[in-house]
Coordinates of C-alpha atoms and ligand atoms in Angstrom, one line a residue:
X29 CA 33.0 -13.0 10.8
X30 CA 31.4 -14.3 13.7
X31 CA 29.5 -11.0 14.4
X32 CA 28.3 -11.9 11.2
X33 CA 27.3 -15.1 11.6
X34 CA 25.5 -14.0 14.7
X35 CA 23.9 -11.6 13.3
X36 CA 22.6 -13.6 10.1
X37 CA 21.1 -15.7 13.1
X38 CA 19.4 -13.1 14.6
X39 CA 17.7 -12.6 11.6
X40 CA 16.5 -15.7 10.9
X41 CA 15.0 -16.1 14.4
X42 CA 13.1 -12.7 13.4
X43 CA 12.0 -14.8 10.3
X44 CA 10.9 -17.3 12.1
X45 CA 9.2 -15.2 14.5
X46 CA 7.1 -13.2 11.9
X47 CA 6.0 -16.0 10.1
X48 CA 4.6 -17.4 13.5
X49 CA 3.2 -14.2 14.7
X50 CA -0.3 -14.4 15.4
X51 CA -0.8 -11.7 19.1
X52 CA -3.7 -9.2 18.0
X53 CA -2.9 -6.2 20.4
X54 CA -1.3 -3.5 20.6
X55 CA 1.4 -2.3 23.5
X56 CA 0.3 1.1 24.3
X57 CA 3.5 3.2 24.7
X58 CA 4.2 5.6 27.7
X59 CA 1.3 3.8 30.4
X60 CA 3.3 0.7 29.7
X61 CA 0.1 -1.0 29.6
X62 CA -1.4 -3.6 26.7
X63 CA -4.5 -2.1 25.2
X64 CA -6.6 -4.9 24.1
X65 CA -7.3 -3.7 20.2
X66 CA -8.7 -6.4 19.0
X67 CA -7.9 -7.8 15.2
X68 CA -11.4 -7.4 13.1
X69 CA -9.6 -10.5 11.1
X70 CA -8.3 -14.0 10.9
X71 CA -11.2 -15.4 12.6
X72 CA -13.0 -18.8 11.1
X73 CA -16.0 -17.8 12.0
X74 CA -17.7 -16.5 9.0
X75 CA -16.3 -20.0 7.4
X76 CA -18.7 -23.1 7.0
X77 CA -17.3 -25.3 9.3
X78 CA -14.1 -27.2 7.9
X79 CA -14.3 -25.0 4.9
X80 CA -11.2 -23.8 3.5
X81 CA -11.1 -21.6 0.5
X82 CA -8.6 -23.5 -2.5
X83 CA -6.8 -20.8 -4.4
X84 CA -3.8 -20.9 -6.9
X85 CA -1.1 -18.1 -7.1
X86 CA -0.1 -16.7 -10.2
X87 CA 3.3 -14.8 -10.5
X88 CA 5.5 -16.6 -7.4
X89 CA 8.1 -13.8 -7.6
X90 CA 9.0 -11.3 -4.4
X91 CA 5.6 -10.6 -3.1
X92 CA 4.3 -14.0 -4.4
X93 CA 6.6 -15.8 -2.2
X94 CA 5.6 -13.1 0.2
X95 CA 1.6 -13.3 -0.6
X96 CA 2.4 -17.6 0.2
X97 CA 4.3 -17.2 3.6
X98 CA 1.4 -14.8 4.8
X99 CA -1.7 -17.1 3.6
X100 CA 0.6 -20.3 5.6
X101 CA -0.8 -18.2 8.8
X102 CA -4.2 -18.3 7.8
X103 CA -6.2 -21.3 8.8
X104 CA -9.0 -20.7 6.0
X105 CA -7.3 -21.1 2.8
X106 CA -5.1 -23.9 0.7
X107 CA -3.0 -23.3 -1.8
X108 CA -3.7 -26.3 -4.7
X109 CA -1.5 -24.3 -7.7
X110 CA 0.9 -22.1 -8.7
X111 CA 1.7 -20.5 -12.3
X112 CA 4.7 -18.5 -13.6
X113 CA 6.7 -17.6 -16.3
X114 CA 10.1 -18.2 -14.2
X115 CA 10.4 -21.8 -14.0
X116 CA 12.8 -21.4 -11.2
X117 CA 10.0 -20.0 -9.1
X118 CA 8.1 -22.7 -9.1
X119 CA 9.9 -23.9 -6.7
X120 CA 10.3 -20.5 -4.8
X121 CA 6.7 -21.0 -4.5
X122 CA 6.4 -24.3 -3.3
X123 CA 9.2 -23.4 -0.5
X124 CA 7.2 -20.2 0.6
X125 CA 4.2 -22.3 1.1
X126 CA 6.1 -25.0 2.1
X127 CA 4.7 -27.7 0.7
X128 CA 4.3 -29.0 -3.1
X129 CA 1.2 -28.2 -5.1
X130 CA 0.9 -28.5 -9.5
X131 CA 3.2 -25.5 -10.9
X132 CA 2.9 -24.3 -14.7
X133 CA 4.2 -21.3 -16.9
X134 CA 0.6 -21.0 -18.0
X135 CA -1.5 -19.6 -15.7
X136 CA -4.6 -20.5 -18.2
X137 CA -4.8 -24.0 -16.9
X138 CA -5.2 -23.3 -13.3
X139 CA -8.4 -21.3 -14.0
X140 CA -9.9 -24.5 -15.7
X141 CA -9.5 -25.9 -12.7
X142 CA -13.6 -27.0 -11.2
X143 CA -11.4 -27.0 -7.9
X144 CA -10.1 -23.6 -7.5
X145 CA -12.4 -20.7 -5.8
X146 CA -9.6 -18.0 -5.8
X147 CA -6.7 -16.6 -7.0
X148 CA -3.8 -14.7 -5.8
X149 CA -2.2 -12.3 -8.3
X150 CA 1.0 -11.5 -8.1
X151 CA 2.5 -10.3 -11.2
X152 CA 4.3 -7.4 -12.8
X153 CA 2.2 -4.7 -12.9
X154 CA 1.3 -4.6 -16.8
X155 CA -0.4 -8.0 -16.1
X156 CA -2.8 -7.3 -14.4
X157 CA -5.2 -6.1 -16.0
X158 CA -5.5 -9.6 -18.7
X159 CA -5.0 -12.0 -16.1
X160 CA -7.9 -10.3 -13.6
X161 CA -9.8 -10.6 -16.8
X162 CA -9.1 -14.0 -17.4
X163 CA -9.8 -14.7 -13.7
X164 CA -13.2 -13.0 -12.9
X165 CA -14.7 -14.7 -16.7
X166 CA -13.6 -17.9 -15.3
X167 CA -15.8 -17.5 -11.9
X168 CA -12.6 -16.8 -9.6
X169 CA -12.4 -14.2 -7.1
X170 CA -9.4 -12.7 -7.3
X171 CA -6.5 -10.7 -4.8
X172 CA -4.5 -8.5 -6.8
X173 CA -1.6 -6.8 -5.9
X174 CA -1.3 -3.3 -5.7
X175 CA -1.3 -0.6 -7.7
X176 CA -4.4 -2.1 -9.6
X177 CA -3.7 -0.8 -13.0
X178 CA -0.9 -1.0 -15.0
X179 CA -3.1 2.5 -16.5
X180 CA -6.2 4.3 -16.0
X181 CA -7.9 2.5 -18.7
X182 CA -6.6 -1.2 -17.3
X183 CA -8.1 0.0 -14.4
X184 CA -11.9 0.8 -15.7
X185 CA -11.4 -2.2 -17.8
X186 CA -10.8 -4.3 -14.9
X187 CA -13.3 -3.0 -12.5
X188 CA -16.0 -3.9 -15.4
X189 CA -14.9 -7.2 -15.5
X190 CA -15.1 -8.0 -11.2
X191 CA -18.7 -6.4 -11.4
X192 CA -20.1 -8.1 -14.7
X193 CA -18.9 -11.3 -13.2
X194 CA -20.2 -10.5 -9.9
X195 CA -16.9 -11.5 -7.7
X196 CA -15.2 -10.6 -4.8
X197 CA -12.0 -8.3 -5.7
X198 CA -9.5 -7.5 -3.0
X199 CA -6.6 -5.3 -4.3
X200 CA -3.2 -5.6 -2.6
X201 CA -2.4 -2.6 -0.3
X202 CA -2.3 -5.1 3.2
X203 CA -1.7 -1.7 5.3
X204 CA -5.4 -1.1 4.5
X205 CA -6.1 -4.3 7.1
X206 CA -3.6 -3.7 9.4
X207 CA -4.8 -3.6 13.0
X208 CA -2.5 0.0 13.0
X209 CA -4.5 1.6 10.4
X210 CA -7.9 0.3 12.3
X211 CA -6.8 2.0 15.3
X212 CA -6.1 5.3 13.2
X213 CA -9.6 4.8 11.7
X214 CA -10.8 4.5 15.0
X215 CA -9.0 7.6 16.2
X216 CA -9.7 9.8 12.9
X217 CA -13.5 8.7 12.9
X218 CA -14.2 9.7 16.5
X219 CA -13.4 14.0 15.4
X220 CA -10.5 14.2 17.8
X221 CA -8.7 15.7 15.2
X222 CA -11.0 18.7 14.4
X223 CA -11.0 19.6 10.9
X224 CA -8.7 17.9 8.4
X225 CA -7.9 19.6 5.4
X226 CA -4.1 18.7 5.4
X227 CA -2.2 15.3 4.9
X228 CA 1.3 14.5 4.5
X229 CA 2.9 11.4 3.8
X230 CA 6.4 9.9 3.1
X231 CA 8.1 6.9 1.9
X232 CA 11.8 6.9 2.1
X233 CA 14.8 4.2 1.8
X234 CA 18.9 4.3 1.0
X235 CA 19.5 1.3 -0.2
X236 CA 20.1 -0.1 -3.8
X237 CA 17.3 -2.8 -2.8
X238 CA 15.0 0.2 -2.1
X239 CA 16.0 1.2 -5.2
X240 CA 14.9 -2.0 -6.9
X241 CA 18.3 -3.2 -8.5
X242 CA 17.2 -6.6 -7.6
X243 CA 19.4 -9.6 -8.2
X244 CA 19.4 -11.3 -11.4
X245 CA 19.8 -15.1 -11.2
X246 CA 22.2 -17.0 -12.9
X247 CA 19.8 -19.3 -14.3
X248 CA 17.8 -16.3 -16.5
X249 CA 17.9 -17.4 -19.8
X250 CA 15.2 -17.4 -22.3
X251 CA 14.8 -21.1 -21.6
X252 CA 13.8 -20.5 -18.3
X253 CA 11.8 -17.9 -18.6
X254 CA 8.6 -17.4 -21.6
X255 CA 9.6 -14.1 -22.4
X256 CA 7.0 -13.4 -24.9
X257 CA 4.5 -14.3 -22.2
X258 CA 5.9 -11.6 -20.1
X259 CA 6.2 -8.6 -22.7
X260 CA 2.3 -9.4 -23.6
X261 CA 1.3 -6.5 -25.1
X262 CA 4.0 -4.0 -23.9
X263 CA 6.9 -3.2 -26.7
X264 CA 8.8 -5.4 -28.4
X265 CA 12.5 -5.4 -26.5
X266 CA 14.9 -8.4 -27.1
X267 CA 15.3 -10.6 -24.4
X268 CA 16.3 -8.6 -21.4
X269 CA 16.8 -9.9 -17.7
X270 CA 17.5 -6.6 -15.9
X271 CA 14.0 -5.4 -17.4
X272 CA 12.3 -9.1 -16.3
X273 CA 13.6 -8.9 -12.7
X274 CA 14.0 -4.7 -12.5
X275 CA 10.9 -4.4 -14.4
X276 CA 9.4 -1.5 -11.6
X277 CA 12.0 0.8 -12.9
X278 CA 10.3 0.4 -16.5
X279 CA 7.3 2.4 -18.2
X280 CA 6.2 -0.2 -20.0
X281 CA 5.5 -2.7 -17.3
X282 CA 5.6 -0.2 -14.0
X283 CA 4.8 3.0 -12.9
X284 CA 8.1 4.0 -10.3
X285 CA 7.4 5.4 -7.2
X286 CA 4.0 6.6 -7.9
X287 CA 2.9 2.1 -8.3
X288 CA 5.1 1.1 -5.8
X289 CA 4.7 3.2 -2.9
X290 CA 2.4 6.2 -3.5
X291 CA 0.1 4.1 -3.8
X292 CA 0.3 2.0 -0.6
X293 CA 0.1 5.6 1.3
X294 CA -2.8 6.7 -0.9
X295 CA -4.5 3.3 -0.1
X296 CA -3.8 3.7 3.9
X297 CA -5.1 7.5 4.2
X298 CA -8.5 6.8 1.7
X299 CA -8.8 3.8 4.5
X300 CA -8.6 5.7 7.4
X301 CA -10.2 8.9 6.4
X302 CA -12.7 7.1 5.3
X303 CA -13.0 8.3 1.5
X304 CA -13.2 6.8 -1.8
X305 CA -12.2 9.1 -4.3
X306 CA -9.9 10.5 -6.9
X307 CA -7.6 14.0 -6.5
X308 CA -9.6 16.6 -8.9
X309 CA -5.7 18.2 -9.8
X310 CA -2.1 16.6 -8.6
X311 CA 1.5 18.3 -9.4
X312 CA 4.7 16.6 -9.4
X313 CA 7.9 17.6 -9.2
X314 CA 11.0 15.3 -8.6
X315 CA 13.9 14.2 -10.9
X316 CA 16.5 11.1 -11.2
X317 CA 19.4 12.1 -9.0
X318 CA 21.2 8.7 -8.2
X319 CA 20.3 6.2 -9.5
X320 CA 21.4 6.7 -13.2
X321 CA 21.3 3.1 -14.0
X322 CA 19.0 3.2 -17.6
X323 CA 15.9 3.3 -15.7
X324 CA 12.5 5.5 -16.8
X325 CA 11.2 6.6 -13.5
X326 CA 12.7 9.7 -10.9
X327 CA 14.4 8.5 -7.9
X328 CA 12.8 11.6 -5.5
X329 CA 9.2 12.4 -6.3
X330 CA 6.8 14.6 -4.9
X331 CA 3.4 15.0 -5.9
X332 CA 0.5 18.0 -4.1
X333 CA -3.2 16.5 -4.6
X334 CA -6.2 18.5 -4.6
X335 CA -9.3 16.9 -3.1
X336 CA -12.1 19.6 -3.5
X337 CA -15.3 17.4 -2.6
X338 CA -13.4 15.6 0.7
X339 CA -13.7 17.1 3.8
X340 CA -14.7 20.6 2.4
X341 CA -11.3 20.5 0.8
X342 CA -8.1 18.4 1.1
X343 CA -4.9 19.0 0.6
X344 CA -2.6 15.6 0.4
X345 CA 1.4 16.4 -0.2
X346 CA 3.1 12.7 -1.0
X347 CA 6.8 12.0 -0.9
X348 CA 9.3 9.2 -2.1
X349 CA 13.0 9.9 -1.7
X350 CA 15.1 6.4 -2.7
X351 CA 18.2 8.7 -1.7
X352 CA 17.9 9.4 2.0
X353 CA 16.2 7.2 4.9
X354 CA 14.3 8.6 7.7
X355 CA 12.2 5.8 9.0
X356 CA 10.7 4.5 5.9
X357 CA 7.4 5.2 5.5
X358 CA 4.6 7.9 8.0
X359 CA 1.9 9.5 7.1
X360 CA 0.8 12.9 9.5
X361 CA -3.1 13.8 9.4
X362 CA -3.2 17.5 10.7
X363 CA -6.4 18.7 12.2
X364 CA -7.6 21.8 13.7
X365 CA -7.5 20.0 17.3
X366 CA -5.4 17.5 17.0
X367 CA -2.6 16.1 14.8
X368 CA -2.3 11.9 14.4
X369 CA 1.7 10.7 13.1
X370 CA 1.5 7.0 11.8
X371 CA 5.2 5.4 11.6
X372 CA 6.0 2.1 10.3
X373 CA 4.8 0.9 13.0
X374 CA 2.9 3.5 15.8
X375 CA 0.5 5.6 15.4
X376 CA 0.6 8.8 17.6
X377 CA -2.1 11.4 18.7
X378 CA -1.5 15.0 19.6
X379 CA -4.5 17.0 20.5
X380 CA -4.2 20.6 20.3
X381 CA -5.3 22.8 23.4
X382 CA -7.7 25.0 21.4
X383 CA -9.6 26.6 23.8
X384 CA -9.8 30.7 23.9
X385 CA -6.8 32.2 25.5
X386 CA -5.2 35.8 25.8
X387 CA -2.7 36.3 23.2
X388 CA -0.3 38.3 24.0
X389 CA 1.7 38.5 21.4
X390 CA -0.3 40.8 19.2
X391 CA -0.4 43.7 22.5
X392 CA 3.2 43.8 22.5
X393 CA 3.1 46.5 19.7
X394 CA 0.8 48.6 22.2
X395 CA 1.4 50.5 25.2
X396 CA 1.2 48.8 29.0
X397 CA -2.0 50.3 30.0
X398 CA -3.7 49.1 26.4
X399 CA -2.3 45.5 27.4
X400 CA -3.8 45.5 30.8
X401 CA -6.6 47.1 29.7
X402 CA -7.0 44.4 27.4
X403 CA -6.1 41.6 29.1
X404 CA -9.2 42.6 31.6
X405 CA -11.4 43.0 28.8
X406 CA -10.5 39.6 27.8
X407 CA -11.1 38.2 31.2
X408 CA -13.9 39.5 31.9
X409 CA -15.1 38.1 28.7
X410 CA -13.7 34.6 29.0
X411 CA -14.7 34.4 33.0
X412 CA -14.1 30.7 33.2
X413 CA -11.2 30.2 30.6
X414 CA -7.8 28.4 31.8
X415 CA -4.8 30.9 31.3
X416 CA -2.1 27.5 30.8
X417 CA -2.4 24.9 28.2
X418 CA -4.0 21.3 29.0
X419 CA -1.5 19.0 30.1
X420 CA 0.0 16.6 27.4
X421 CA -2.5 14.0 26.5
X422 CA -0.3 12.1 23.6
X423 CA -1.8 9.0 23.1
X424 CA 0.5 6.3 20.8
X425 CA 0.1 2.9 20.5
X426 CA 2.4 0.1 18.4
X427 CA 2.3 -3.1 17.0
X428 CA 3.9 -5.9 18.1
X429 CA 7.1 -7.2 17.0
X430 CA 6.4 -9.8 13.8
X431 CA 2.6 -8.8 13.2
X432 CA 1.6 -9.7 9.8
X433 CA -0.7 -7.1 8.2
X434 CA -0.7 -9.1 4.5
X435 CA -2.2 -12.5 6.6
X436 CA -4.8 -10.3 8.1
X437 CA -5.4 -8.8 4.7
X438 CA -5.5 -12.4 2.9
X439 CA -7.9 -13.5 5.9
X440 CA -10.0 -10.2 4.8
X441 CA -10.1 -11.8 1.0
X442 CA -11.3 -15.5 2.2
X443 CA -14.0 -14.3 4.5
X444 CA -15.3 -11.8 1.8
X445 CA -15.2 -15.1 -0.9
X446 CA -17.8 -16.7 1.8
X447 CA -19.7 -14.0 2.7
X448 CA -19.7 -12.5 -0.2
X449 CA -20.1 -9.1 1.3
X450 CA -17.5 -6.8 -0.2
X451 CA -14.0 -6.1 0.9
X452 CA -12.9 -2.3 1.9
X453 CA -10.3 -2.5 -0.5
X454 CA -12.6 -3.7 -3.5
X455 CA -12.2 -2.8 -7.2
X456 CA -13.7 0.9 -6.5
X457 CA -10.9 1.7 -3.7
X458 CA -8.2 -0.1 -5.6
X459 CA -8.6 1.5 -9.4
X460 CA -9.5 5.1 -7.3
X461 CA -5.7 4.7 -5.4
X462 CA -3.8 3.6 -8.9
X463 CA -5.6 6.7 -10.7
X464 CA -3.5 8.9 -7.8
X465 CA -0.5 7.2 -8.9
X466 CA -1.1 7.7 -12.5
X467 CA -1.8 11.3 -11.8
X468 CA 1.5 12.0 -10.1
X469 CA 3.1 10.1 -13.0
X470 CA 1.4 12.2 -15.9
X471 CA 2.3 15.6 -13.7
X472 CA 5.9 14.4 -13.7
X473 CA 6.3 13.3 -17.3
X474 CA 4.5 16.1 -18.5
X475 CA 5.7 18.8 -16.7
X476 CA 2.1 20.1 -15.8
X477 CA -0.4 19.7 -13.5
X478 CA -2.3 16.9 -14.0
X479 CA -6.1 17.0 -13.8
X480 CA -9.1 14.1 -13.8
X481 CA -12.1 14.2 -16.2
X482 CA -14.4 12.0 -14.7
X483 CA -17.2 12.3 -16.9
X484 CA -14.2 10.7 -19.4
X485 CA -12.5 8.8 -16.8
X486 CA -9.4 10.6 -18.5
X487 CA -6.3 12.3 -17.7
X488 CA -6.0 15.7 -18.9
X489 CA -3.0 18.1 -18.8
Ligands
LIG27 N1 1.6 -5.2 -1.3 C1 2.9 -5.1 -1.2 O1 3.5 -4.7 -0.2 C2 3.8 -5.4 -2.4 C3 5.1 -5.6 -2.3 C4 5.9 -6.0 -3.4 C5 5.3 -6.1 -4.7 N2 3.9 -5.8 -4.8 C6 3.2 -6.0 -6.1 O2 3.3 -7.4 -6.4 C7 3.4 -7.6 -7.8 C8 4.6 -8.4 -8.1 O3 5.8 -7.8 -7.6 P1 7.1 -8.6 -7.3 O4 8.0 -7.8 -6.6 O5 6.7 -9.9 -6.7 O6 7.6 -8.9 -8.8 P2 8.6 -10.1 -9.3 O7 9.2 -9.7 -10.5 O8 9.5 -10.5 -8.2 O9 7.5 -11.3 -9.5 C9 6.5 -11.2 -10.5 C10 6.4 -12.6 -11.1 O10 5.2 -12.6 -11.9 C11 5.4 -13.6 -12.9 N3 4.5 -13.3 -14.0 C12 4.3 -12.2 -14.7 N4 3.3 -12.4 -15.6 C13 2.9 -13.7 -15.4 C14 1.9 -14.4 -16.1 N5 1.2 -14.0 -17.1 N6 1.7 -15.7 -15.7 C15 2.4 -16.2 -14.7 N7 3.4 -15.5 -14.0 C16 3.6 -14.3 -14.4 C17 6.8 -13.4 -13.3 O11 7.3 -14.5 -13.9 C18 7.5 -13.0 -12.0 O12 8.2 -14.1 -11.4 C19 3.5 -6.2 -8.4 O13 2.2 -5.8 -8.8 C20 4.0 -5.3 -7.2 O14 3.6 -4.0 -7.3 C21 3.2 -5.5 -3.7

């Protein structure tokens, strides 16, 4: 019991210690020595002085709470309102902020506000696409979780909306400010890695939390919580709290695997390969093995994506297992001199010693004298070559313990709002990620390979 207890403290303190983070380097592994990366974010700066963007959150759920604890470590902002349909988070919200601002089930009468410059969206997926509507005609710039669309049409839909109304739109996916990925960027961009026509990436957990069977409260009842508010215009479905809290397991309000962690990894490699684009073809394959609880969506998925137009041709294989956990989440770029391993939380370069060598393997189906004889050929024409590979140059470098990607990402968002210079992660680069998620869904529910019509923004089978 008292291991317990200890440990349950030890985990607070790592709270504690998150939420106060705020070092901006990295520790570079092996040398031992601190490589002074600096953060491109969370600096005033750009701010007129004593300015602080006033923004409201709407849906003060998981990431909500999560979006509120990050934004309490950035100096430029103030949260003055909350709205959701769960009266008991209301006060979830408040204590993630920590400190009390107005709270409402209707979202509607925070965007009246003269007050408010921004908002923070955090709702189920399927609401996305109204409330951004309702946001950007109301003059607010909006941050919007991940994936953008609830579909590919939400998406289009939405993206018109942000540019009629000429506002800034951040989507969600904070790994695409993380000082990691900048120093991947940094690493891809400069052509260590040779050619890249190969990406893999992986998301994988072993846990029924990872498997969103999130708890639902005692207190869900359809006096707490406006459940016609909530279908919106999804089906009809009697009141039903396993779909209001489990609602990523659901077609009609989430997209599985492909919304909830496909595209996070999509997000990451289109920000550090530097493209903005949608697969041409994807093909899933995966099935629901474990977790057999009613839900829609596969628990292992595996999606190949075809990117003709990006580098001279792409390949991108993405995989979510909720059945096995080896590490969580990495993505490997594999060039033709060098291959670059981001983990959690290190990223990792391995060049390749390309330069011409004698191969022997292919003279060992030839004589002794046709091996020497070639080997002097070769020689002779490679005069200065090395005969033994380059020493190992692995470079990797890791984050320190408690950074916060999402406040750098939110500190992204408020110095966009005053700039008004676009974020990387705008409406473009958002509803191009969620279309690769909607892809590996349509490949998986339809058994074929799933292809994009751009001139019809459509998918066809
Ligand atoms: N970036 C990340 O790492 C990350 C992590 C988790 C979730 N997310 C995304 O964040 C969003 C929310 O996920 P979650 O896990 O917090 O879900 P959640 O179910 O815990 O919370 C969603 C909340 O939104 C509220 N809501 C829905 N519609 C509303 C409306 N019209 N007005 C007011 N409130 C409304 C609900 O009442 C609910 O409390 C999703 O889009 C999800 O994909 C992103």
């Amino acid at each position: 019991m008292e291991g317990r207890e200890e440990k349950i403290a030890l985990h607070m303190e790592e709270l504690r210690a998150m939420h106060s983070m705020t070092r901006r380097d990295f520790v570079r592994l092996g040398a031992g020595a601190v490589a002074a990366v600096r953060a491109t974010l969370l600096e005033p700066a750009a701010m007129a002085a004593g300015r602080r963007i006033r923004f409201v959150s709407i849906g003060t759920g998981i990431r909500g709470c999560d979006l509120l604890r990050a934004a309490r470590l950035v100096p430029t902002g103030v949260c003055v309102g909350a709205a959701d349909l769960y009266e008991t988070r209301h006060k979830a919200g408040q204590e993630a902020w920590g400190g009390e601002f107005p709270t409402t089930r209707d979202y509607r009468t925070l965007l009246d506000r003269k007050d408010v410059d921004a908002v923070l969206i955090a709702t189920m997926d399927h609401q996305h696409r109204q409330v951004v509507l309702d946001a950007v005609a109301a003059g607010k710039d909006v941050y919007c979780e991940k994936p953008m669309s609830h579909t590919v049409a939400d998406g289009f839909a939405m993206m018109k909306a942000v540019q009629e109304n000429k506002r800034i739109f951040q989507c969600g996916s904070q790994r695409v400010s993380s000082i990691l990925y900048a120093k991947a960027k940094e690493i891809y961009a400069s052509g260590r890695l040779g050619e890249v026509h190969s990406i893999d990436a992986k998301w994988n957990r072993n846990t029924p939390g990872g498997a969103w069977t999130y708890p639902v409260p005692d207190d869900a009842s359809p006096r707490t919580i406006d459940w016609e508010a909530f279908l919106r215009d999804a089906p009809p479905h009697a009141f039903d709290p396993v779909r209001f809290f489990r609602w990523r397991c659901f077609e009609d309000y989430g997209e599985g695997l492909g919304g909830d962690l496909f595209v996070h990894l999509i997000s990451g490699i289109q920000a550090i390969a530097g493209f903005n684009t949608v697969a041409s073809r994807a093909y899933s394959s995966g099935g629901l093995y474990h977790f057999k609880d009613g839900r829609d969506f596969p628990d292992l998925l595996e999606t190949v994506y075809d990117y003709p137009t990006v580098n001279g041709g792409l390949q991108m294989h993405l995989h979510c297992n909720q059945n096995n956990d080896d590490g969580g989440e990495g993505i490997a770029f594999y060039g033709s001199t060098g291959t670059m391993v981001l983990t959690g939380r290190t990223v990792t370069f391995t060049p390749q010693d390309v330069s011409p060598r004698f191969e022997s393997y292919g003279w060992g189906g030839l004589t002794a004298a046709q091996r020497e004889q070639g080997l002097k050929e070769w020689q002779a024409a490679h005069p200065t070559a090395p005969l033994a590979l380059m020493p190992d140059t692995v470079e990797s470098y890791t984050l320190p313990q408690g950074y916060n990607d999402t406040a750098d990402h939110i500190a992204n968002f408020f110095r966009a709002i005053e700039t008004r210079e676009h974020v990387v992660e705008d409406e473009v680069f958002g509803n191009n990620a969620a279309i690769g998620c909607h892809l590996a869904n349509y490949s998986y529910f339809h058994r074929t390979v799933a292809t994009w019509d751009a001139a019809t923004e459509t998918i066809r089978g």
